[in-house]
Structure formats: structure tokens, C-alpha cells
Amino acid sequence: MYQTNKLFVTPQVSMTELISENPSLLVLLEHFDTDCVVHDDSVHEFCTHHNIPENVFTLFANIYNGIIPTALPEFSNEDCMVMIRFLAQSHVYYKTQKYPEIESYIIQLSEYNKAPEIPLIQKFYYQYVAEVNEHLEYENATAFPFFMSLLHTQETTEASNKFSALEYKEHHTDIECKLSELKQLLLKHVPIQNDRILRRKILVSLFELEQDLHMHSLIEEVILTPVMHAIEKKRSHVKK
């Protein structure tokens, strides 16, 4: 939801400059399981201090700046494992921070606003959370372990015959649509009853969540899935 000058991220760029131009990169740092204190580090220095592959960090930071790669470089197995851990850490952020935060706002909204639409919004939101949690659990329990096992072996396994990167792509549902619908409900159809500030907080939180989910989906679809599918093909020696 933040404006960005679309600064192209290179190893020489200052971390404070990056974050000042695009504060949503603070969430990126959290997904890398790092502190938001960056001192006077350049991207290169920050990655060195935190043992993050520089190529993965710059690639992801550019995506957060709205710069989508047109071609992918070669990645090591360690690079791929960092990507998977990044995505898994983002699940923790959604489940332990953003979803409870929005839920608390909606509960407060029901206390301030007695419009009949509010219980419908609560029901809609709980259905959304149930659906997205099912998707996240699928990734945690099935997709990510498969990818990690693929990175740790040079041969196809029995598990690889039951699951594939392409199946993961097909299962990858659009979990952003319902957030957009919820925003539309709050913006268009629920009358204001002494809840203007609270409503603004809900909408800001929804926009923040929506943006990060979009980044999450881009990383999965544009980077992780093609990379893992290429590794899978190499392991099994079969064509697409």
C-alpha cells in the first residue's frame, strides 16, 4: 500500500534508503527472520551480516519494489532453501500477526456499529481465514517438505511420484480475491456509526495484508515454482 520510487535494488544500495522509499520492505526483513535495525549497511553488508544469499535478497526486494524479473538466474540449493524458509516465515506473520489484528478490529467494529451488515462481515472474514489457513497448511505440510526433500536428494523418490511442482501451481488458489471483496464491503455497503477511525484502521491493515499476499504469490509463481519444476525435471529426466 506504500508508494515506492521503484528503486532497482543492487548490492551497493543503502538499506536505510530502500526502507525509506518503500516501508513495506520492513515486512520483507521480517520474512527473512532478521531485525529491522540495519545500521549504515549496504544491501551487500546486510546480507553478509545475516547470512542471506545476496541474489535472493535483491530479487525479492525488487519484487517488493514492483520490479518483476523477466529471466531467472541460476540458484543454488541453499538459495532455494532460503526461499522456502522465507515463504514459511511469511505464513507465521499472517497467522500470528495480520489475521488476529484484523479480527480484533472487526470485533471492535461490531461493538461500535450495530448495522446488520457487521455480522455478515464477521462471518465472511472467518470463512476467508479458514480458507487461507487450509492453503497455508497445504504448503507447510505438503509442498514445502516436498521441495526440501527434492533439494536434498539427487534422485526421484516415491514422494515425488505423488506430488509435483506443477500440482503445487494448480493448487495455488487466489487468496487475494476475498480480501478485495471485504474491502469493497467496508467501503461501499456498511453505514458509518461512530467507527470512522476504526474502519480506517481495518482498511489499512487489509491493504497491507493484500499487498504482502500479492508479493507472496508472485514469489511462489514467478520464482519458486519454475525453479523447483526445473529441478524436478532434472531429477526425473523427463520432459514437460
mmCIF file of C-alpha atoms in Angstrom:
data_model
loop_
_atom_site.group_PDB
_atom_site.id
_atom_site.type_symbol
_atom_site.label_atom_id
_atom_site.label_comp_id
_atom_site.label_asym_id
_atom_site.label_seq_id
_atom_site.Cartn_x
_atom_site.Cartn_y
_atom_site.Cartn_z
ATOM 1 C CA MET A 1 0.000 0.000 0.000
ATOM 2 C CA TYR A 2 3.049 2.249 0.164
ATOM 3 C CA GLN A 3 4.330 4.374 -2.679
ATOM 4 C CA THR A 4 7.734 3.407 -3.994
ATOM 5 C CA ASN A 5 10.065 5.075 -6.461
ATOM 6 C CA LYS A 6 10.796 1.623 -7.865
ATOM 7 C CA LEU A 7 14.462 1.902 -6.982
ATOM 8 C CA PHE A 8 16.282 -1.006 -8.553
ATOM 9 C CA VAL A 9 17.930 -2.924 -5.730
ATOM 10 C CA THR A 10 21.615 -3.702 -6.108
ATOM 11 C CA PRO A 11 24.189 -4.864 -3.532
ATOM 12 C CA GLN A 12 25.570 -1.318 -3.246
ATOM 13 C CA VAL A 13 22.262 0.362 -2.306
ATOM 14 C CA SER A 14 21.829 1.628 1.254
ATOM 15 C CA MET A 15 19.349 -0.372 3.330
ATOM 16 C CA THR A 16 18.011 2.767 5.015
ATOM 17 C CA GLU A 17 17.426 4.334 1.602
ATOM 18 C CA LEU A 18 15.488 1.279 0.466
ATOM 19 C CA ILE A 19 13.267 1.189 3.543
ATOM 20 C CA SER A 20 12.674 4.952 3.482
ATOM 21 C CA GLU A 21 11.428 4.733 -0.099
ATOM 22 C CA ASN A 22 9.352 1.602 0.476
ATOM 23 C CA PRO A 23 8.444 0.848 4.129
ATOM 24 C CA SER A 24 6.802 -2.448 3.160
ATOM 25 C CA LEU A 25 10.359 -3.785 2.931
ATOM 26 C CA LEU A 26 10.255 -3.917 6.730
ATOM 27 C CA VAL A 27 7.930 -6.893 6.348
ATOM 28 C CA LEU A 28 10.343 -8.407 3.837
ATOM 29 C CA LEU A 29 13.048 -8.251 6.523
ATOM 30 C CA GLU A 30 10.732 -9.981 8.976
ATOM 31 C CA HIS A 31 10.100 -12.777 6.469
ATOM 32 C CA PHE A 32 13.880 -13.226 6.278
ATOM 33 C CA ASP A 33 13.757 -13.523 10.090
ATOM 34 C CA THR A 34 16.016 -10.511 10.576
ATOM 35 C CA ASP A 35 15.902 -7.378 12.696
ATOM 36 C CA CYS A 36 14.715 -4.092 11.214
ATOM 37 C CA VAL A 37 17.814 -2.339 12.586
ATOM 38 C CA VAL A 38 20.050 -2.028 9.528
ATOM 39 C CA HIS A 39 22.667 0.453 10.817
ATOM 40 C CA ASP A 40 24.538 2.024 7.867
ATOM 41 C CA ASP A 41 24.675 -1.235 5.948
ATOM 42 C CA SER A 42 24.511 -1.562 2.223
ATOM 43 C CA VAL A 43 22.460 -4.475 0.883
ATOM 44 C CA HIS A 44 25.690 -6.447 0.500
ATOM 45 C CA GLU A 45 26.760 -5.776 4.079
ATOM 46 C CA PHE A 46 23.314 -6.541 5.469
ATOM 47 C CA CYS A 47 23.139 -9.857 3.617
ATOM 48 C CA THR A 48 26.640 -10.768 4.793
ATOM 49 C CA HIS A 49 25.831 -9.964 8.422
ATOM 50 C CA HIS A 50 22.626 -12.006 8.343
ATOM 51 C CA ASN A 51 23.844 -14.855 6.131
ATOM 52 C CA ILE A 52 21.226 -14.194 3.444
ATOM 53 C CA PRO A 53 22.067 -15.032 -0.191
ATOM 54 C CA GLU A 54 22.552 -11.654 -1.826
ATOM 55 C CA ASN A 55 20.965 -12.731 -5.108
ATOM 56 C CA VAL A 56 17.805 -13.937 -3.350
ATOM 57 C CA PHE A 57 17.505 -10.791 -1.233
ATOM 58 C CA THR A 58 17.924 -8.396 -4.167
ATOM 59 C CA LEU A 59 15.499 -10.406 -6.281
ATOM 60 C CA PHE A 60 12.796 -10.399 -3.591
ATOM 61 C CA ALA A 61 13.389 -6.745 -2.686
ATOM 62 C CA ASN A 62 12.986 -5.780 -6.342
ATOM 63 C CA ILE A 63 9.700 -7.674 -6.470
ATOM 64 C CA TYR A 64 8.542 -5.718 -3.414
ATOM 65 C CA ASN A 65 9.536 -2.589 -5.348
ATOM 66 C CA GLY A 66 7.336 -3.665 -8.241
ATOM 67 C CA ILE A 67 10.173 -4.876 -10.479
ATOM 68 C CA ILE A 68 9.361 -8.373 -11.755
ATOM 69 C CA PRO A 69 12.249 -10.388 -13.255
ATOM 70 C CA THR A 70 11.999 -11.243 -16.931
ATOM 71 C CA ALA A 71 14.514 -14.081 -16.580
ATOM 72 C CA LEU A 72 15.742 -16.076 -13.622
ATOM 73 C CA PRO A 73 19.395 -16.645 -12.740
ATOM 74 C CA GLU A 74 20.799 -19.950 -11.581
ATOM 75 C CA PHE A 75 20.100 -20.707 -7.925
ATOM 76 C CA SER A 76 21.979 -22.999 -5.592
ATOM 77 C CA ASN A 77 20.164 -25.491 -3.378
ATOM 78 C CA GLU A 78 20.873 -23.228 -0.410
ATOM 79 C CA ASP A 79 19.277 -20.293 -2.287
ATOM 80 C CA CYS A 80 16.144 -22.379 -2.815
ATOM 81 C CA MET A 81 16.012 -23.431 0.828
ATOM 82 C CA VAL A 82 16.215 -19.775 1.876
ATOM 83 C CA MET A 83 13.293 -19.005 -0.448
ATOM 84 C CA ILE A 84 11.201 -21.752 1.107
ATOM 85 C CA ARG A 85 12.049 -20.606 4.630
ATOM 86 C CA PHE A 86 11.135 -17.036 3.639
ATOM 87 C CA LEU A 87 7.696 -18.167 2.431
ATOM 88 C CA ALA A 88 7.160 -20.332 5.515
ATOM 89 C CA GLN A 89 8.086 -17.388 7.744
ATOM 90 C CA SER A 90 5.533 -15.228 5.927
ATOM 91 C CA HIS A 91 2.880 -17.780 6.915
ATOM 92 C CA VAL A 92 3.805 -17.181 10.547
ATOM 93 C CA TYR A 93 3.375 -13.436 10.001
ATOM 94 C CA TYR A 94 -0.102 -13.871 8.505
ATOM 95 C CA LYS A 95 -1.336 -16.348 11.105
ATOM 96 C CA THR A 96 0.104 -14.789 14.245
ATOM 97 C CA GLN A 97 0.004 -11.085 13.378
ATOM 98 C CA LYS A 98 -2.150 -9.873 10.498
ATOM 99 C CA TYR A 99 -5.145 -12.211 10.771
ATOM 100 C CA PRO A 100 -5.550 -11.740 14.544
ATOM 101 C CA GLU A 101 -5.038 -7.981 14.140
ATOM 102 C CA ILE A 102 -7.823 -7.691 11.561
ATOM 103 C CA GLU A 103 -10.079 -9.989 13.579
ATOM 104 C CA SER A 104 -9.655 -7.782 16.655
ATOM 105 C CA TYR A 105 -10.588 -4.712 14.619
ATOM 106 C CA ILE A 106 -13.705 -6.421 13.256
ATOM 107 C CA ILE A 107 -14.756 -7.443 16.774
ATOM 108 C CA GLN A 108 -14.332 -3.844 17.900
ATOM 109 C CA LEU A 109 -16.319 -2.705 14.875
ATOM 110 C CA SER A 110 -19.226 -4.912 15.949
ATOM 111 C CA GLU A 111 -19.198 -3.117 19.309
ATOM 112 C CA TYR A 112 -19.289 0.356 17.780
ATOM 113 C CA ASN A 113 -21.543 -0.361 14.822
ATOM 114 C CA LYS A 114 -24.827 -2.269 15.182
ATOM 115 C CA ALA A 115 -25.626 -2.282 11.463
ATOM 116 C CA PRO A 116 -26.958 -5.678 10.321
ATOM 117 C CA GLU A 117 -24.108 -5.939 7.804
ATOM 118 C CA ILE A 118 -21.469 -6.295 10.545
ATOM 119 C CA PRO A 119 -22.266 -9.931 11.488
ATOM 120 C CA LEU A 120 -22.075 -10.746 7.777
ATOM 121 C CA ILE A 121 -18.637 -9.169 7.594
ATOM 122 C CA GLN A 122 -17.530 -11.226 10.595
ATOM 123 C CA LYS A 123 -18.830 -14.428 9.002
ATOM 124 C CA PHE A 124 -17.220 -13.526 5.674
ATOM 125 C CA TYR A 125 -13.888 -12.878 7.366
ATOM 126 C CA TYR A 126 -13.925 -16.125 9.359
ATOM 127 C CA GLN A 127 -14.683 -18.063 6.174
ATOM 128 C CA TYR A 128 -11.792 -16.328 4.458
ATOM 129 C CA VAL A 129 -9.368 -17.148 7.296
ATOM 130 C CA ALA A 130 -10.461 -20.794 7.281
ATOM 131 C CA GLU A 131 -9.888 -20.993 3.530
ATOM 132 C CA VAL A 132 -6.492 -19.316 3.586
ATOM 133 C CA ASN A 133 -5.327 -21.375 6.564
ATOM 134 C CA GLU A 134 -6.181 -24.523 4.605
ATOM 135 C CA HIS A 135 -3.992 -23.251 1.788
ATOM 136 C CA LEU A 136 -1.122 -22.311 4.089
ATOM 137 C CA GLU A 137 -1.270 -25.676 5.855
ATOM 138 C CA TYR A 138 -1.161 -27.413 2.481
ATOM 139 C CA GLU A 139 2.032 -25.541 1.681
ATOM 140 C CA ASN A 140 3.555 -26.201 5.118
ATOM 141 C CA ALA A 141 2.645 -29.876 5.275
ATOM 142 C CA THR A 142 2.911 -30.962 1.635
ATOM 143 C CA ALA A 143 4.546 -28.535 -0.792
ATOM 144 C CA PHE A 144 7.439 -27.170 1.246
ATOM 145 C CA PRO A 145 8.573 -30.562 2.650
ATOM 146 C CA PHE A 146 8.484 -31.986 -0.880
ATOM 147 C CA PHE A 147 10.603 -29.134 -2.204
ATOM 148 C CA MET A 148 13.082 -29.501 0.661
ATOM 149 C CA SER A 149 13.383 -33.231 0.064
ATOM 150 C CA LEU A 150 13.921 -32.559 -3.641
ATOM 151 C CA LEU A 151 16.803 -30.268 -2.771
ATOM 152 C CA HIS A 152 18.400 -32.879 -0.519
ATOM 153 C CA THR A 153 18.426 -35.804 -2.945
ATOM 154 C CA GLN A 154 19.814 -36.426 -6.402
ATOM 155 C CA GLU A 155 17.175 -38.981 -7.310
ATOM 156 C CA THR A 156 13.428 -39.143 -7.634
ATOM 157 C CA THR A 157 11.682 -40.622 -4.620
ATOM 158 C CA GLU A 158 8.366 -42.299 -4.004
ATOM 159 C CA ALA A 159 7.033 -38.963 -2.715
ATOM 160 C CA SER A 160 7.948 -37.263 -5.971
ATOM 161 C CA ASN A 161 5.647 -39.661 -7.812
ATOM 162 C CA LYS A 162 2.728 -38.493 -5.652
ATOM 163 C CA PHE A 163 3.366 -34.748 -5.866
ATOM 164 C CA SER A 164 4.929 -32.282 -8.272
ATOM 165 C CA ALA A 165 5.729 -28.598 -8.615
ATOM 166 C CA LEU A 166 3.060 -28.284 -11.301
ATOM 167 C CA GLU A 167 0.470 -29.769 -8.953
ATOM 168 C CA TYR A 168 1.505 -27.133 -6.432
ATOM 169 C CA LYS A 169 0.938 -24.443 -9.048
ATOM 170 C CA GLU A 170 -2.527 -25.795 -9.857
ATOM 171 C CA HIS A 171 -3.438 -25.908 -6.172
ATOM 172 C CA HIS A 172 -2.255 -22.334 -5.693
ATOM 173 C CA THR A 173 -5.581 -20.599 -5.234
ATOM 174 C CA ASP A 174 -6.087 -16.861 -5.413
ATOM 175 C CA ILE A 175 -6.343 -15.945 -1.751
ATOM 176 C CA GLU A 176 -6.390 -12.236 -2.502
ATOM 177 C CA CYS A 177 -9.876 -12.022 -4.063
ATOM 178 C CA LYS A 178 -11.841 -12.302 -0.838
ATOM 179 C CA LEU A 179 -9.746 -9.571 0.763
ATOM 180 C CA SER A 180 -10.721 -7.283 -2.099
ATOM 181 C CA GLU A 181 -14.385 -8.179 -1.570
ATOM 182 C CA LEU A 182 -14.091 -7.419 2.142
ATOM 183 C CA LYS A 183 -12.593 -4.023 1.379
ATOM 184 C CA GLN A 184 -15.443 -3.281 -1.001
ATOM 185 C CA LEU A 185 -17.993 -4.168 1.677
ATOM 186 C CA LEU A 186 -16.401 -1.769 4.134
ATOM 187 C CA LEU A 187 -16.000 0.998 1.571
ATOM 188 C CA LYS A 188 -19.397 0.801 -0.077
ATOM 189 C CA HIS A 189 -22.061 -1.018 1.878
ATOM 190 C CA VAL A 190 -21.680 -0.620 5.649
ATOM 191 C CA PRO A 191 -23.070 2.632 7.086
ATOM 192 C CA ILE A 192 -20.745 4.569 9.374
ATOM 193 C CA GLN A 193 -21.832 4.673 13.012
ATOM 194 C CA ASN A 194 -19.114 6.300 15.138
ATOM 195 C CA ASP A 195 -16.495 3.975 13.714
ATOM 196 C CA ARG A 196 -14.633 6.129 11.200
ATOM 197 C CA ILE A 197 -11.177 5.756 12.810
ATOM 198 C CA LEU A 198 -11.608 2.044 13.412
ATOM 199 C CA ARG A 199 -12.806 1.474 9.871
ATOM 200 C CA ARG A 200 -9.733 3.265 8.564
ATOM 201 C CA LYS A 201 -7.501 1.006 10.682
ATOM 202 C CA ILE A 202 -9.206 -2.106 9.308
ATOM 203 C CA LEU A 203 -8.823 -0.924 5.731
ATOM 204 C CA VAL A 204 -5.155 -0.001 6.182
ATOM 205 C CA SER A 205 -4.471 -3.431 7.674
ATOM 206 C CA LEU A 206 -6.344 -5.122 4.828
ATOM 207 C CA PHE A 207 -4.356 -3.183 2.225
ATOM 208 C CA GLU A 208 -1.098 -4.136 3.968
ATOM 209 C CA LEU A 209 -2.095 -7.789 4.080
ATOM 210 C CA GLU A 210 -3.287 -7.760 0.477
ATOM 211 C CA GLN A 211 -0.011 -6.293 -0.745
ATOM 212 C CA ASP A 212 2.137 -8.785 1.112
ATOM 213 C CA LEU A 213 -0.018 -11.706 -0.019
ATOM 214 C CA HIS A 214 0.440 -10.467 -3.581
ATOM 215 C CA MET A 215 4.225 -10.424 -3.102
ATOM 216 C CA HIS A 216 3.999 -13.908 -1.585
ATOM 217 C CA SER A 217 2.067 -15.195 -4.602
ATOM 218 C CA LEU A 218 4.463 -13.582 -7.092
ATOM 219 C CA ILE A 219 7.480 -15.176 -5.428
ATOM 220 C CA GLU A 220 5.785 -18.574 -5.485
ATOM 221 C CA GLU A 221 4.508 -18.353 -9.058
ATOM 222 C CA VAL A 222 7.302 -16.432 -10.800
ATOM 223 C CA ILE A 223 10.302 -17.841 -8.946
ATOM 224 C CA LEU A 224 9.782 -20.877 -6.712
ATOM 225 C CA THR A 225 7.508 -22.966 -8.923
ATOM 226 C CA PRO A 226 9.592 -22.616 -12.131
ATOM 227 C CA VAL A 227 12.837 -23.241 -10.255
ATOM 228 C CA MET A 228 11.529 -26.298 -8.441
ATOM 229 C CA HIS A 229 9.926 -27.671 -11.600
ATOM 230 C CA ALA A 230 13.274 -27.372 -13.403
ATOM 231 C CA ILE A 231 14.997 -29.262 -10.576
ATOM 232 C CA GLU A 232 12.240 -31.866 -10.624
ATOM 233 C CA LYS A 233 12.681 -32.393 -14.377
ATOM 234 C CA LYS A 234 16.430 -32.704 -13.944
ATOM 235 C CA ARG A 235 15.979 -35.276 -11.193
ATOM 236 C CA SER A 236 13.492 -37.400 -13.089
ATOM 237 C CA HIS A 237 14.996 -36.886 -16.566
ATOM 238 C CA VAL A 238 11.603 -36.378 -18.161
ATOM 239 C CA LYS A 239 10.257 -33.702 -20.419
ATOM 240 C CA LYS A 240 7.446 -31.341 -19.574
#
